[in-house]
């Protein structure tokens, strides 16, 4: 399973507020099968098979256009570990254990 972080920025929206675009992207992402996701203040974490993550990235990139944006900038980072199962939560727990001295 891969883990991705994606940030989608609608440009030329006429406002500095983007929350309505974020809400629209969140609703669009709910229709993508095979993934789990977590909205953060700066982007979205997506977990699932790589083909599903790439499909989700396309859905997220297209959503602002459907809501009137004229330009969209998308950044995508993918962590695709294939030697063992990984999750965003597992990665955080590993760091927390090291911080606590384990």
Short mmCIF file of N, CA and C in Angstrom, two decimals:
data_model
loop_
_atom_site.label_atom_id
_atom_site.label_comp_id
_atom_site.label_asym_id
_atom_site.label_seq_id
_atom_site.Cartn_x
_atom_site.Cartn_y
_atom_site.Cartn_z
N UNK A 1 0.85 -1.18 0.00
CA UNK A 1 0.00 0.00 0.00
C UNK A 1 0.89 1.24 0.00
N UNK A 2 0.52 2.20 -0.78
CA UNK A 2 1.26 3.45 -0.87
C UNK A 2 0.59 4.52 -0.01
N UNK A 3 1.38 5.52 0.33
CA UNK A 3 0.90 6.68 1.08
C UNK A 3 1.26 7.90 0.26
N UNK A 4 0.33 8.81 0.10
CA UNK A 4 0.59 10.02 -0.67
C UNK A 4 0.14 11.24 0.10
N UNK A 5 0.82 12.34 -0.17
CA UNK A 5 0.39 13.64 0.34
C UNK A 5 0.17 14.52 -0.89
N UNK A 6 -1.00 15.10 -0.96
CA UNK A 6 -1.34 15.93 -2.12
C UNK A 6 -1.84 17.29 -1.66
N UNK A 7 -1.39 18.31 -2.34
CA UNK A 7 -1.86 19.67 -2.11
C UNK A 7 -2.33 20.22 -3.44
N UNK A 8 -3.56 20.69 -3.46
CA UNK A 8 -4.16 21.24 -4.67
C UNK A 8 -4.50 22.70 -4.40
N UNK A 9 -4.00 23.59 -5.25
CA UNK A 9 -4.20 25.02 -5.04
C UNK A 9 -4.91 25.62 -6.25
N UNK A 10 -6.18 26.01 -6.08
CA UNK A 10 -6.87 26.73 -7.15
C UNK A 10 -6.30 28.15 -7.24
N UNK A 11 -6.07 28.61 -8.44
CA UNK A 11 -5.47 29.94 -8.67
C UNK A 11 -6.46 30.78 -9.48
N UNK A 12 -6.50 32.07 -9.18
CA UNK A 12 -7.37 32.97 -9.92
C UNK A 12 -8.82 32.80 -9.53
N UNK A 13 -9.05 32.62 -8.24
CA UNK A 13 -10.41 32.38 -7.76
C UNK A 13 -11.14 33.66 -7.39
N UNK A 14 -10.42 34.77 -7.32
CA UNK A 14 -11.05 36.04 -6.94
C UNK A 14 -11.16 36.24 -5.45
N UNK A 15 -10.67 35.28 -4.66
CA UNK A 15 -10.74 35.38 -3.20
C UNK A 15 -9.53 34.69 -2.59
N UNK A 16 -9.14 35.15 -1.41
CA UNK A 16 -8.06 34.46 -0.70
C UNK A 16 -8.58 33.23 0.05
N UNK A 17 -9.87 33.12 0.24
CA UNK A 17 -10.46 31.96 0.92
C UNK A 17 -10.64 30.82 -0.07
N UNK A 18 -10.16 29.65 0.31
CA UNK A 18 -10.25 28.48 -0.56
C UNK A 18 -11.07 27.35 0.05
N UNK A 19 -11.68 27.58 1.21
CA UNK A 19 -12.38 26.51 1.91
C UNK A 19 -13.52 25.90 1.10
N UNK A 20 -14.20 26.68 0.27
CA UNK A 20 -15.27 26.09 -0.54
C UNK A 20 -14.69 25.14 -1.58
N UNK A 21 -13.51 25.45 -2.11
CA UNK A 21 -12.85 24.53 -3.04
C UNK A 21 -12.40 23.27 -2.31
N UNK A 22 -11.86 23.44 -1.11
CA UNK A 22 -11.42 22.29 -0.32
C UNK A 22 -12.61 21.37 -0.02
N UNK A 23 -13.73 21.96 0.36
CA UNK A 23 -14.93 21.15 0.63
C UNK A 23 -15.36 20.39 -0.63
N UNK A 24 -15.31 21.04 -1.79
CA UNK A 24 -15.66 20.37 -3.03
C UNK A 24 -14.71 19.23 -3.36
N UNK A 25 -13.42 19.43 -3.10
CA UNK A 25 -12.44 18.37 -3.34
C UNK A 25 -12.67 17.21 -2.39
N UNK A 26 -12.99 17.52 -1.14
CA UNK A 26 -13.26 16.46 -0.16
C UNK A 26 -14.46 15.62 -0.61
N UNK A 27 -15.52 16.28 -1.05
CA UNK A 27 -16.70 15.55 -1.53
C UNK A 27 -16.35 14.68 -2.74
N UNK A 28 -15.55 15.21 -3.64
CA UNK A 28 -15.15 14.44 -4.83
C UNK A 28 -14.32 13.22 -4.44
N UNK A 29 -13.46 13.38 -3.45
CA UNK A 29 -12.59 12.29 -3.01
C UNK A 29 -13.38 11.16 -2.36
N UNK A 30 -14.51 11.49 -1.76
CA UNK A 30 -15.34 10.46 -1.13
C UNK A 30 -15.84 9.42 -2.13
N UNK A 31 -15.87 9.77 -3.41
CA UNK A 31 -16.34 8.84 -4.43
C UNK A 31 -15.26 7.94 -5.01
N UNK A 32 -14.02 8.09 -4.56
CA UNK A 32 -12.92 7.27 -5.08
C UNK A 32 -12.82 6.00 -4.25
N UNK A 33 -12.89 4.86 -4.92
CA UNK A 33 -12.84 3.57 -4.23
C UNK A 33 -11.40 3.12 -4.02
N UNK A 34 -11.19 2.35 -2.96
CA UNK A 34 -9.90 1.72 -2.71
C UNK A 34 -8.91 2.54 -1.92
N UNK A 35 -9.34 3.69 -1.40
CA UNK A 35 -8.44 4.55 -0.65
C UNK A 35 -9.04 4.92 0.70
N UNK A 36 -8.17 5.33 1.60
CA UNK A 36 -8.59 6.06 2.79
C UNK A 36 -7.86 7.39 2.72
N UNK A 37 -8.43 8.40 3.35
CA UNK A 37 -7.78 9.71 3.28
C UNK A 37 -8.05 10.51 4.53
N UNK A 38 -7.16 11.45 4.77
CA UNK A 38 -7.27 12.35 5.92
C UNK A 38 -6.97 13.76 5.46
N UNK A 39 -7.91 14.64 5.66
CA UNK A 39 -7.73 16.05 5.35
C UNK A 39 -6.88 16.68 6.45
N UNK A 40 -5.86 17.44 6.06
CA UNK A 40 -5.05 18.20 7.03
C UNK A 40 -5.17 19.68 6.69
N UNK A 41 -4.60 20.51 7.50
CA UNK A 41 -4.70 21.95 7.25
C UNK A 41 -3.92 22.41 6.02
N UNK A 42 -3.00 21.58 5.54
CA UNK A 42 -2.16 21.97 4.43
C UNK A 42 -2.26 21.04 3.22
N UNK A 43 -3.08 20.02 3.29
CA UNK A 43 -3.19 19.07 2.19
C UNK A 43 -4.01 17.87 2.61
N UNK A 44 -3.86 16.79 1.88
CA UNK A 44 -4.60 15.56 2.15
C UNK A 44 -3.64 14.38 2.08
N UNK A 45 -3.75 13.47 3.05
CA UNK A 45 -2.99 12.22 3.06
C UNK A 45 -3.92 11.14 2.50
N UNK A 46 -3.43 10.40 1.53
CA UNK A 46 -4.21 9.34 0.90
C UNK A 46 -3.43 8.04 1.03
N UNK A 47 -4.12 6.95 1.40
CA UNK A 47 -3.49 5.64 1.49
C UNK A 47 -4.27 4.66 0.63
N UNK A 48 -3.54 3.77 -0.04
CA UNK A 48 -4.18 2.75 -0.85
C UNK A 48 -3.24 2.25 -1.93
N UNK A 49 -3.73 1.37 -2.79
CA UNK A 49 -2.91 0.92 -3.91
C UNK A 49 -2.57 2.09 -4.83
N UNK A 50 -1.37 2.04 -5.41
CA UNK A 50 -0.90 3.15 -6.24
C UNK A 50 -1.89 3.56 -7.34
N UNK A 51 -2.50 2.62 -8.08
CA UNK A 51 -3.45 3.05 -9.11
C UNK A 51 -4.63 3.84 -8.54
N UNK A 52 -5.08 3.48 -7.34
CA UNK A 52 -6.19 4.20 -6.71
C UNK A 52 -5.75 5.58 -6.26
N UNK A 53 -4.51 5.69 -5.76
CA UNK A 53 -3.99 7.00 -5.37
C UNK A 53 -3.88 7.92 -6.57
N UNK A 54 -3.40 7.39 -7.68
CA UNK A 54 -3.28 8.21 -8.88
C UNK A 54 -4.65 8.63 -9.40
N UNK A 55 -5.64 7.76 -9.29
CA UNK A 55 -7.01 8.13 -9.67
C UNK A 55 -7.53 9.23 -8.76
N UNK A 56 -7.23 9.11 -7.46
CA UNK A 56 -7.66 10.14 -6.50
C UNK A 56 -7.00 11.47 -6.81
N UNK A 57 -5.72 11.44 -7.18
CA UNK A 57 -5.01 12.68 -7.52
C UNK A 57 -5.67 13.36 -8.71
N UNK A 58 -6.09 12.60 -9.69
CA UNK A 58 -6.76 13.19 -10.85
C UNK A 58 -8.10 13.79 -10.45
N UNK A 59 -8.84 13.09 -9.61
CA UNK A 59 -10.13 13.61 -9.15
C UNK A 59 -9.92 14.93 -8.40
N UNK A 60 -8.93 14.96 -7.51
CA UNK A 60 -8.66 16.17 -6.74
C UNK A 60 -8.21 17.32 -7.63
N UNK A 61 -7.38 17.03 -8.61
CA UNK A 61 -6.89 18.08 -9.51
C UNK A 61 -8.02 18.67 -10.35
N UNK A 62 -8.95 17.84 -10.77
CA UNK A 62 -10.05 18.30 -11.63
C UNK A 62 -11.16 19.03 -10.86
N UNK A 63 -11.33 18.72 -9.58
CA UNK A 63 -12.45 19.27 -8.81
C UNK A 63 -12.50 20.81 -8.81
N UNK A 64 -11.40 21.53 -8.60
CA UNK A 64 -11.50 22.99 -8.61
C UNK A 64 -11.95 23.56 -9.96
N UNK A 65 -11.54 22.91 -11.05
CA UNK A 65 -12.01 23.36 -12.37
C UNK A 65 -13.53 23.26 -12.45
N UNK A 66 -14.08 22.16 -11.92
CA UNK A 66 -15.53 21.97 -11.92
C UNK A 66 -16.24 23.03 -11.08
N UNK A 67 -15.50 23.64 -10.14
CA UNK A 67 -16.07 24.67 -9.28
C UNK A 67 -15.67 26.08 -9.70
N UNK A 68 -15.17 26.24 -10.94
CA UNK A 68 -14.94 27.57 -11.46
C UNK A 68 -13.52 28.07 -11.49
N UNK A 69 -12.56 27.33 -10.94
CA UNK A 69 -11.17 27.78 -10.99
C UNK A 69 -10.68 27.76 -12.43
N UNK A 70 -9.85 28.72 -12.76
CA UNK A 70 -9.31 28.80 -14.11
C UNK A 70 -7.92 28.18 -14.22
N UNK A 71 -7.27 27.98 -13.07
CA UNK A 71 -5.93 27.40 -13.05
C UNK A 71 -5.77 26.64 -11.74
N UNK A 72 -5.06 25.51 -11.78
CA UNK A 72 -4.87 24.69 -10.59
C UNK A 72 -3.42 24.22 -10.55
N UNK A 73 -2.80 24.34 -9.38
CA UNK A 73 -1.46 23.84 -9.16
C UNK A 73 -1.55 22.68 -8.17
N UNK A 74 -1.01 21.52 -8.54
CA UNK A 74 -1.10 20.33 -7.71
C UNK A 74 0.30 19.78 -7.43
N UNK A 75 0.57 19.50 -6.15
CA UNK A 75 1.82 18.86 -5.74
C UNK A 75 1.48 17.51 -5.14
N UNK A 76 2.20 16.48 -5.57
CA UNK A 76 1.93 15.11 -5.11
C UNK A 76 3.24 14.46 -4.69
N UNK A 77 3.26 13.93 -3.46
CA UNK A 77 4.39 13.14 -2.97
C UNK A 77 3.87 11.75 -2.68
N UNK A 78 4.61 10.72 -3.10
CA UNK A 78 4.18 9.33 -2.91
C UNK A 78 5.29 8.56 -2.20
N UNK A 79 4.92 7.85 -1.15
CA UNK A 79 5.80 6.92 -0.44
C UNK A 79 5.25 5.53 -0.71
N UNK A 80 5.92 4.78 -1.57
CA UNK A 80 5.43 3.47 -2.00
C UNK A 80 6.40 2.41 -1.50
N UNK A 81 6.18 1.94 -0.30
CA UNK A 81 7.07 0.94 0.31
C UNK A 81 6.53 -0.45 0.03
N UNK A 82 7.36 -1.31 -0.54
CA UNK A 82 6.89 -2.63 -0.94
C UNK A 82 7.55 -3.77 -0.17
N UNK A 83 8.46 -3.46 0.76
CA UNK A 83 9.11 -4.53 1.51
C UNK A 83 8.30 -4.94 2.74
N UNK A 84 7.39 -4.06 3.20
CA UNK A 84 6.51 -4.42 4.31
C UNK A 84 5.32 -3.46 4.30
N UNK A 85 4.28 -3.86 4.99
CA UNK A 85 3.07 -3.03 5.07
C UNK A 85 3.40 -1.73 5.81
N UNK A 86 2.85 -0.64 5.33
CA UNK A 86 3.08 0.65 5.96
C UNK A 86 1.80 1.47 5.91
N UNK A 87 1.67 2.35 6.88
CA UNK A 87 0.55 3.28 6.90
C UNK A 87 1.05 4.58 7.50
N UNK A 88 0.29 5.62 7.28
CA UNK A 88 0.64 6.91 7.84
C UNK A 88 0.72 6.82 9.37
N UNK A 89 -0.23 6.14 9.97
CA UNK A 89 -0.26 5.98 11.43
C UNK A 89 0.98 5.21 11.91
N UNK A 90 1.33 4.15 11.20
CA UNK A 90 2.49 3.34 11.58
C UNK A 90 3.76 4.17 11.52
N UNK A 91 3.89 5.02 10.51
CA UNK A 91 5.07 5.87 10.39
C UNK A 91 5.17 6.83 11.58
N UNK A 92 4.05 7.41 11.98
CA UNK A 92 4.05 8.32 13.13
C UNK A 92 4.38 7.57 14.43
N UNK A 93 3.82 6.38 14.60
CA UNK A 93 4.08 5.59 15.80
C UNK A 93 5.55 5.22 15.90
N UNK A 94 6.20 4.94 14.79
CA UNK A 94 7.62 4.61 14.79
C UNK A 94 8.45 5.79 15.31
N UNK A 95 8.14 6.98 14.88
CA UNK A 95 8.85 8.18 15.34
C UNK A 95 8.54 8.42 16.82
N UNK A 96 7.29 8.25 17.22
CA UNK A 96 6.92 8.45 18.63
C UNK A 96 7.67 7.49 19.55
N UNK A 97 7.83 6.24 19.11
CA UNK A 97 8.59 5.27 19.91
C UNK A 97 10.04 5.73 20.08
N UNK A 98 10.62 6.23 19.02
CA UNK A 98 12.00 6.69 19.09
C UNK A 98 12.13 7.92 19.99
N UNK A 99 11.14 8.78 19.95
CA UNK A 99 11.15 9.97 20.82
C UNK A 99 11.03 9.59 22.29
N UNK A 100 10.32 8.52 22.57
CA UNK A 100 10.13 8.10 23.96
C UNK A 100 11.28 7.22 24.45
N UNK A 101 12.28 6.98 23.60
CA UNK A 101 13.46 6.26 24.03
C UNK A 101 13.44 4.76 23.77
N UNK A 102 12.45 4.25 23.11
CA UNK A 102 12.40 2.80 22.83
C UNK A 102 13.43 2.41 21.81
#
